[in-house]
Each structure stands twice: as C-alpha cells, then as structure tokens.
Amino acid sequence: MHILAWRGSRRSSAAERRPRSGVIYVSEVAGKPVVAGSNPAGGSTNKYHILLVIVRWWWDSRIYTRTGDKGDTYCAALKSRIPKDHPLIEFVGALDEAISSLGMAASFCRDSHSDIADLLTSFQRLLFNVGFLLSGHSNLTPQTVEELEAIVDKYMEGLDLKGFILPGGSPCSSTIHLARSVTRRAERRLASVIHNGGYGIGEDRLNLALKILNRLSDALFAIAFWVQSSEGRVEYL
C-alpha cells in the first residue's frame, strides 16, 4: 500500500474532483483515517487528506493478523477462540502437516509416476475436506471410505507382502511413506478429540473423518509399496 499525504487547506479544482479509478480519498480524524468518499467534491476543511492508492488484495489477504500472538486462535467448529494446543487445533495442525507432506511426495513422483502424483494431489484436497467436515462444510460421505479401499485393492493386487518392509526406496516411494506416517499422526490426533468427548461436534462426522484418515494411510502404504516393488527396491526387515 502506498500512502501519500498532503496539507488540505485549499479547495480542490474541478479536475481534482473528477472520480479516479482505484483511488479512495479519506480524511484523518483524531489520528485515524476515515473514508470521505471516492470523489471529495467541493474539497474539505479537514487539516489533512490522505490519498490511498490501494492494491486491494494487499489489505484483504495479509498473512499476519496478530490475533494469535497470545497463544489462542479461532476455531470454526466451536465458533470461539481456543488455546493453540487444544486437541482440535492439534488435529488441524496434523492435517496441515499431512497435506504438506503429500505435496512434497507429489513433487518427487511427478517425473517418474505422474498418475500417482495426480492421485496424491487429490489426497491433499481430500484432507482439506476432512478439515471442513468438522465444521459441517464438507461433501464427504461414507462412499469416500469405499473409494479409498478400492485404491488399496488396486495397488496391492498381485503384490506379495511377506512381512515388515523398510520405508524407503526411491525419493517417490520414501516421501509417500513419510506422508503416510504423518497421516497416521493426524488420525491419532482425531482419536484424541473423540476420546475427549468430541467438543460438541457430531459423532457421525468425527467417526467418518477417522475412517477416512485410516483408509487414506492404508492407501498411501499400498501406493508406496507398489512403487518400491515396481522399481525393485523393496527391503524387508
């Protein structure tokens, strides 16, 4: 935002009173800018005028808000501010970690397995929807669980899992394993929410979200194992 200030003791000319696109005039009253209108016809007798040349997205999409500087944050599910270490916020934070981990895995898989990279990106959107589920704004249904189970069956078909495997292999498979383990953490955080009574969130919504996270981590294991197998990089304990 660029702010230009000048003394406002004279009246504006006709040319200056002409409306200008992208410009808002405000007057300063008691040290605070107050919107005076887009066209200050007839000038103003206020001591100062401030011409704000506004790039509107700057004001509307600032990253920092300063509202959480005391260790609390707004929870949409509860419609109130709660501590940042509250079980619900811990769960939302774990979802955020899982979403980021999936994005990293997708970037490592893009060149060698573009179809899997696309699937991982769809899983990122799925986890956003899981978060929305808690506040009642989600289109997830029990069918989502069935779709994830179908993905597990697809990637495990024809594979022989003989025991515990070491997570690793190529950058693609190893980062999928990482995303799987982070998704498991989100599942555990949600289990903690449920075991603490759910904080007024519908039991059906919480249980559906838990099932989705469980099947998603299963799907990620199946995909990682498939990648390791296809590249000949499966290593057992």
PDB file of C-alpha atoms in Angstrom, residues 24-221:
ATOM      1  CA  ILE A  24     -10.107   6.280  -2.418  1.00  0.00           C
ATOM      2  CA  TYR A  25      -9.972   9.552  -0.527  1.00  0.00           C
ATOM      3  CA  VAL A  26     -10.053   9.525   3.251  1.00  0.00           C
ATOM      4  CA  SER A  27      -9.830  12.183   5.890  1.00  0.00           C
ATOM      5  CA  GLU A  28      -7.856  11.896   9.089  1.00  0.00           C
ATOM      6  CA  VAL A  29      -9.901  12.430  12.237  1.00  0.00           C
ATOM      7  CA  ALA A  30      -8.347  12.038  15.682  1.00  0.00           C
ATOM      8  CA  GLY A  31      -5.355  10.354  14.112  1.00  0.00           C
ATOM      9  CA  LYS A  32      -7.388   7.673  12.338  1.00  0.00           C
ATOM     10  CA  PRO A  33      -8.182   7.548   8.589  1.00  0.00           C
ATOM     11  CA  VAL A  34     -11.914   7.849   7.874  1.00  0.00           C
ATOM     12  CA  VAL A  35     -13.318   7.236   4.415  1.00  0.00           C
ATOM     13  CA  ALA A  36     -14.615  10.503   2.951  1.00  0.00           C
ATOM     14  CA  GLY A  37     -15.733   9.245  -0.436  1.00  0.00           C
ATOM     15  CA  SER A  38     -14.346   8.439  -3.867  1.00  0.00           C
ATOM     16  CA  ASN A  39     -14.845  11.994  -5.064  1.00  0.00           C
ATOM     17  CA  PRO A  40     -14.299  14.757  -2.495  1.00  0.00           C
ATOM     18  CA  ALA A  41     -16.472  17.295  -4.305  1.00  0.00           C
ATOM     19  CA  GLY A  42     -16.008  20.783  -3.030  1.00  0.00           C
ATOM     20  CA  GLY A  43     -12.816  19.876  -1.206  1.00  0.00           C
ATOM     21  CA  SER A  44     -12.638  19.520   2.555  1.00  0.00           C
ATOM     22  CA  THR A  45     -11.864  21.711   5.524  1.00  0.00           C
ATOM     23  CA  ASN A  46     -10.103  18.904   7.427  1.00  0.00           C
ATOM     24  CA  LYS A  47      -6.472  19.588   8.191  1.00  0.00           C
ATOM     25  CA  TYR A  48      -5.137  16.528   6.423  1.00  0.00           C
ATOM     26  CA  HIS A  49      -6.187  14.416   3.463  1.00  0.00           C
ATOM     27  CA  ILE A  50      -4.671  11.056   2.735  1.00  0.00           C
ATOM     28  CA  LEU A  51      -4.726   9.689  -0.759  1.00  0.00           C
ATOM     29  CA  LEU A  52      -4.668   5.898  -0.561  1.00  0.00           C
ATOM     30  CA  VAL A  53      -3.557   4.170  -3.721  1.00  0.00           C
ATOM     31  CA  ILE A  54      -4.799   0.709  -2.821  1.00  0.00           C
ATOM     32  CA  VAL A  55      -3.781  -2.603  -4.218  1.00  0.00           C
ATOM     33  CA  ARG A  56      -6.889  -4.175  -2.760  1.00  0.00           C
ATOM     34  CA  TRP A  57      -5.532  -7.674  -2.345  1.00  0.00           C
ATOM     35  CA  TRP A  58      -2.836  -6.358  -0.020  1.00  0.00           C
ATOM     36  CA  TRP A  59      -5.352  -5.335   2.606  1.00  0.00           C
ATOM     37  CA  ASP A  60      -7.724  -8.270   2.198  1.00  0.00           C
ATOM     38  CA  SER A  61      -5.140 -11.070   2.145  1.00  0.00           C
ATOM     39  CA  ARG A  62      -2.485 -10.140   4.667  1.00  0.00           C
ATOM     40  CA  ILE A  63      -0.729 -13.232   6.019  1.00  0.00           C
ATOM     41  CA  TYR A  64      -0.315 -11.864   9.518  1.00  0.00           C
ATOM     42  CA  THR A  65      -3.300 -10.896  11.695  1.00  0.00           C
ATOM     43  CA  ARG A  66      -1.640 -10.554  15.130  1.00  0.00           C
ATOM     44  CA  THR A  67      -4.766 -12.086  16.676  1.00  0.00           C
ATOM     45  CA  GLY A  68      -2.930 -15.231  17.810  1.00  0.00           C
ATOM     46  CA  ASP A  69       0.006 -13.552  19.490  1.00  0.00           C
ATOM     47  CA  LYS A  70      -1.220 -14.623  22.929  1.00  0.00           C
ATOM     48  CA  GLY A  71      -1.388 -18.325  22.108  1.00  0.00           C
ATOM     49  CA  ASP A  72      -5.021 -18.723  21.101  1.00  0.00           C
ATOM     50  CA  THR A  73      -6.791 -18.972  17.772  1.00  0.00           C
ATOM     51  CA  TYR A  74     -10.294 -19.047  16.304  1.00  0.00           C
ATOM     52  CA  CYS A  75     -11.893 -22.467  15.890  1.00  0.00           C
ATOM     53  CA  ALA A  76     -14.653 -22.565  13.272  1.00  0.00           C
ATOM     54  CA  ALA A  77     -16.050 -25.815  14.650  1.00  0.00           C
ATOM     55  CA  LEU A  78     -16.611 -24.291  18.101  1.00  0.00           C
ATOM     56  CA  LYS A  79     -17.174 -20.730  16.852  1.00  0.00           C
ATOM     57  CA  SER A  80     -14.889 -19.381  19.553  1.00  0.00           C
ATOM     58  CA  ARG A  81     -11.236 -18.739  20.346  1.00  0.00           C
ATOM     59  CA  ILE A  82      -9.359 -21.588  21.999  1.00  0.00           C
ATOM     60  CA  PRO A  83      -5.720 -22.295  23.006  1.00  0.00           C
ATOM     61  CA  LYS A  84      -3.421 -23.338  20.178  1.00  0.00           C
ATOM     62  CA  ASP A  85      -2.572 -26.564  21.981  1.00  0.00           C
ATOM     63  CA  HIS A  86      -6.235 -27.567  22.216  1.00  0.00           C
ATOM     64  CA  PRO A  87      -6.830 -31.114  20.835  1.00  0.00           C
ATOM     65  CA  LEU A  88      -8.893 -29.712  17.945  1.00  0.00           C
ATOM     66  CA  ILE A  89      -6.107 -27.351  16.908  1.00  0.00           C
ATOM     67  CA  GLU A  90      -3.553 -30.140  17.307  1.00  0.00           C
ATOM     68  CA  PHE A  91      -5.674 -32.177  14.906  1.00  0.00           C
ATOM     69  CA  VAL A  92      -5.987 -29.356  12.383  1.00  0.00           C
ATOM     70  CA  GLY A  93      -2.224 -28.822  12.615  1.00  0.00           C
ATOM     71  CA  ALA A  94      -1.581 -32.508  11.940  1.00  0.00           C
ATOM     72  CA  LEU A  95      -3.837 -32.274   8.887  1.00  0.00           C
ATOM     73  CA  ASP A  96      -1.779 -29.326   7.680  1.00  0.00           C
ATOM     74  CA  GLU A  97       1.411 -31.356   8.069  1.00  0.00           C
ATOM     75  CA  ALA A  98      -0.115 -34.268   6.159  1.00  0.00           C
ATOM     76  CA  ILE A  99      -1.267 -32.005   3.331  1.00  0.00           C
ATOM     77  CA  SER A 100       2.218 -30.516   3.020  1.00  0.00           C
ATOM     78  CA  SER A 101       3.832 -33.964   3.112  1.00  0.00           C
ATOM     79  CA  LEU A 102       1.566 -35.122   0.300  1.00  0.00           C
ATOM     80  CA  GLY A 103       2.574 -32.087  -1.734  1.00  0.00           C
ATOM     81  CA  MET A 104       6.250 -32.938  -1.277  1.00  0.00           C
ATOM     82  CA  ALA A 105       5.620 -36.553  -2.273  1.00  0.00           C
ATOM     83  CA  ALA A 106       3.712 -35.447  -5.379  1.00  0.00           C
ATOM     84  CA  SER A 107       6.632 -33.266  -6.445  1.00  0.00           C
ATOM     85  CA  PHE A 108       9.072 -36.184  -6.085  1.00  0.00           C
ATOM     86  CA  CYS A 109       6.778 -38.531  -8.030  1.00  0.00           C
ATOM     87  CA  ARG A 110       5.845 -36.159 -10.848  1.00  0.00           C
ATOM     88  CA  ASP A 111       8.562 -37.198 -13.314  1.00  0.00           C
ATOM     89  CA  SER A 112       8.554 -40.955 -12.728  1.00  0.00           C
ATOM     90  CA  HIS A 113       4.905 -41.603 -11.813  1.00  0.00           C
ATOM     91  CA  SER A 114       2.738 -38.703 -12.954  1.00  0.00           C
ATOM     92  CA  ASP A 115      -0.507 -40.626 -12.379  1.00  0.00           C
ATOM     93  CA  ILE A 116       0.462 -41.222  -8.756  1.00  0.00           C
ATOM     94  CA  ALA A 117       1.438 -37.563  -8.364  1.00  0.00           C
ATOM     95  CA  ASP A 118      -2.045 -36.595  -9.538  1.00  0.00           C
ATOM     96  CA  LEU A 119      -3.571 -39.027  -7.053  1.00  0.00           C
ATOM     97  CA  LEU A 120      -1.512 -37.571  -4.208  1.00  0.00           C
ATOM     98  CA  THR A 121      -2.704 -34.092  -5.147  1.00  0.00           C
ATOM     99  CA  SER A 122      -6.296 -35.333  -4.965  1.00  0.00           C
ATOM    100  CA  PHE A 123      -5.491 -36.660  -1.480  1.00  0.00           C
ATOM    101  CA  GLN A 124      -4.420 -33.141  -0.478  1.00  0.00           C
ATOM    102  CA  ARG A 125      -7.864 -31.862  -1.451  1.00  0.00           C
ATOM    103  CA  LEU A 126      -9.431 -34.764   0.415  1.00  0.00           C
ATOM    104  CA  LEU A 127      -7.672 -33.769   3.645  1.00  0.00           C
ATOM    105  CA  PHE A 128      -8.861 -30.187   3.277  1.00  0.00           C
ATOM    106  CA  ASN A 129     -12.366 -31.638   3.039  1.00  0.00           C
ATOM    107  CA  VAL A 130     -11.752 -33.685   6.187  1.00  0.00           C
ATOM    108  CA  GLY A 131     -10.990 -30.433   8.000  1.00  0.00           C
ATOM    109  CA  PHE A 132     -14.147 -28.841   6.617  1.00  0.00           C
ATOM    110  CA  LEU A 133     -16.096 -31.870   7.826  1.00  0.00           C
ATOM    111  CA  LEU A 134     -15.607 -30.809  11.438  1.00  0.00           C
ATOM    112  CA  SER A 135     -17.408 -27.517  10.898  1.00  0.00           C
ATOM    113  CA  GLY A 136     -20.169 -29.096   8.822  1.00  0.00           C
ATOM    114  CA  HIS A 137     -18.994 -27.716   5.461  1.00  0.00           C
ATOM    115  CA  SER A 138     -17.942 -30.800   3.536  1.00  0.00           C
ATOM    116  CA  ASN A 139     -19.301 -33.077   0.833  1.00  0.00           C
ATOM    117  CA  LEU A 140     -17.595 -36.208   2.151  1.00  0.00           C
ATOM    118  CA  THR A 141     -19.750 -39.311   2.554  1.00  0.00           C
ATOM    119  CA  PRO A 142     -19.198 -42.958   3.540  1.00  0.00           C
ATOM    120  CA  GLN A 143     -18.598 -43.567  -0.170  1.00  0.00           C
ATOM    121  CA  THR A 144     -15.233 -41.837   0.266  1.00  0.00           C
ATOM    122  CA  VAL A 145     -14.138 -44.688   2.526  1.00  0.00           C
ATOM    123  CA  GLU A 146     -15.126 -47.215  -0.134  1.00  0.00           C
ATOM    124  CA  GLU A 147     -13.215 -45.301  -2.804  1.00  0.00           C
ATOM    125  CA  LEU A 148     -10.067 -45.362  -0.697  1.00  0.00           C
ATOM    126  CA  GLU A 149     -10.466 -49.089  -0.093  1.00  0.00           C
ATOM    127  CA  ALA A 150     -10.716 -49.585  -3.861  1.00  0.00           C
ATOM    128  CA  ILE A 151      -7.403 -47.731  -4.275  1.00  0.00           C
ATOM    129  CA  VAL A 152      -5.788 -50.033  -1.698  1.00  0.00           C
ATOM    130  CA  ASP A 153      -7.061 -53.114  -3.549  1.00  0.00           C
ATOM    131  CA  LYS A 154      -5.881 -51.748  -6.898  1.00  0.00           C
ATOM    132  CA  TYR A 155      -2.286 -51.156  -5.828  1.00  0.00           C
ATOM    133  CA  MET A 156      -1.941 -54.292  -3.713  1.00  0.00           C
ATOM    134  CA  GLU A 157      -3.265 -56.575  -6.462  1.00  0.00           C
ATOM    135  CA  GLY A 158      -0.600 -59.077  -7.483  1.00  0.00           C
ATOM    136  CA  LEU A 159       1.850 -57.953  -4.801  1.00  0.00           C
ATOM    137  CA  ASP A 160       3.114 -60.309  -2.112  1.00  0.00           C
ATOM    138  CA  LEU A 161       3.721 -58.579   1.200  1.00  0.00           C
ATOM    139  CA  LYS A 162       5.916 -61.031   3.100  1.00  0.00           C
ATOM    140  CA  GLY A 163       6.476 -59.027   6.266  1.00  0.00           C
ATOM    141  CA  PHE A 164       7.518 -55.642   7.560  1.00  0.00           C
ATOM    142  CA  ILE A 165       9.268 -53.511   4.952  1.00  0.00           C
ATOM    143  CA  LEU A 166      11.695 -50.668   5.446  1.00  0.00           C
ATOM    144  CA  PRO A 167      10.133 -47.389   4.328  1.00  0.00           C
ATOM    145  CA  GLY A 168      12.405 -46.068   1.627  1.00  0.00           C
ATOM    146  CA  GLY A 169      13.338 -46.891  -1.924  1.00  0.00           C
ATOM    147  CA  SER A 170      13.274 -44.011  -4.371  1.00  0.00           C
ATOM    148  CA  PRO A 171      12.522 -40.383  -3.438  1.00  0.00           C
ATOM    149  CA  CYS A 172       8.977 -41.010  -4.710  1.00  0.00           C
ATOM    150  CA  SER A 173       8.222 -44.048  -2.534  1.00  0.00           C
ATOM    151  CA  SER A 174      10.072 -42.767   0.536  1.00  0.00           C
ATOM    152  CA  THR A 175       8.181 -39.454   0.604  1.00  0.00           C
ATOM    153  CA  ILE A 176       4.887 -41.309   0.189  1.00  0.00           C
ATOM    154  CA  HIS A 177       5.837 -43.356   3.251  1.00  0.00           C
ATOM    155  CA  LEU A 178       6.546 -40.106   5.086  1.00  0.00           C
ATOM    156  CA  ALA A 179       3.129 -38.739   4.104  1.00  0.00           C
ATOM    157  CA  ARG A 180       1.587 -41.998   5.303  1.00  0.00           C
ATOM    158  CA  SER A 181       3.155 -41.708   8.746  1.00  0.00           C
ATOM    159  CA  VAL A 182       2.115 -38.060   9.075  1.00  0.00           C
ATOM    160  CA  THR A 183      -1.433 -39.025   8.087  1.00  0.00           C
ATOM    161  CA  ARG A 184      -1.346 -41.628  10.865  1.00  0.00           C
ATOM    162  CA  ARG A 185      -0.461 -38.850  13.283  1.00  0.00           C
ATOM    163  CA  ALA A 186      -3.498 -36.866  12.137  1.00  0.00           C
ATOM    164  CA  GLU A 187      -5.585 -39.993  12.762  1.00  0.00           C
ATOM    165  CA  ARG A 188      -4.231 -40.236  16.305  1.00  0.00           C
ATOM    166  CA  ARG A 189      -4.928 -36.560  16.962  1.00  0.00           C
ATOM    167  CA  LEU A 190      -8.514 -37.053  15.824  1.00  0.00           C
ATOM    168  CA  ALA A 191      -8.836 -40.102  18.070  1.00  0.00           C
ATOM    169  CA  SER A 192      -7.808 -37.840  20.951  1.00  0.00           C
ATOM    170  CA  VAL A 193     -10.584 -35.400  20.031  1.00  0.00           C
ATOM    171  CA  ILE A 194     -13.098 -38.250  20.035  1.00  0.00           C
ATOM    172  CA  HIS A 195     -11.861 -39.647  23.348  1.00  0.00           C
ATOM    173  CA  ASN A 196     -12.252 -36.191  24.895  1.00  0.00           C
ATOM    174  CA  GLY A 197     -15.945 -36.172  24.045  1.00  0.00           C
ATOM    175  CA  GLY A 198     -15.814 -34.556  20.615  1.00  0.00           C
ATOM    176  CA  TYR A 199     -16.280 -30.972  21.908  1.00  0.00           C
ATOM    177  CA  GLY A 200     -19.837 -30.823  20.646  1.00  0.00           C
ATOM    178  CA  ILE A 201     -19.016 -31.923  17.101  1.00  0.00           C
ATOM    179  CA  GLY A 202     -21.352 -34.553  15.715  1.00  0.00           C
ATOM    180  CA  GLU A 203     -20.249 -38.098  16.459  1.00  0.00           C
ATOM    181  CA  ASP A 204     -21.111 -39.265  12.953  1.00  0.00           C
ATOM    182  CA  ARG A 205     -18.883 -36.575  11.412  1.00  0.00           C
ATOM    183  CA  LEU A 206     -15.958 -37.428  13.674  1.00  0.00           C
ATOM    184  CA  ASN A 207     -16.228 -41.157  13.056  1.00  0.00           C
ATOM    185  CA  LEU A 208     -16.421 -40.640   9.291  1.00  0.00           C
ATOM    186  CA  ALA A 209     -13.322 -38.445   9.376  1.00  0.00           C
ATOM    187  CA  LEU A 210     -11.487 -41.089  11.427  1.00  0.00           C
ATOM    188  CA  LYS A 211     -12.338 -43.821   8.936  1.00  0.00           C
ATOM    189  CA  ILE A 212     -11.195 -41.672   6.023  1.00  0.00           C
ATOM    190  CA  LEU A 213      -7.836 -40.957   7.645  1.00  0.00           C
ATOM    191  CA  ASN A 214      -7.353 -44.633   8.441  1.00  0.00           C
ATOM    192  CA  ARG A 215      -8.086 -45.751   4.870  1.00  0.00           C
ATOM    193  CA  LEU A 216      -6.015 -42.933   3.417  1.00  0.00           C
ATOM    194  CA  SER A 217      -2.935 -44.054   5.319  1.00  0.00           C
ATOM    195  CA  ASP A 218      -3.607 -47.604   4.127  1.00  0.00           C
ATOM    196  CA  ALA A 219      -3.840 -46.330   0.562  1.00  0.00           C
ATOM    197  CA  LEU A 220      -0.565 -44.450   0.921  1.00  0.00           C
ATOM    198  CA  PHE A 221       1.153 -47.599   2.178  1.00  0.00           C
TER     199      PHE A 221
END
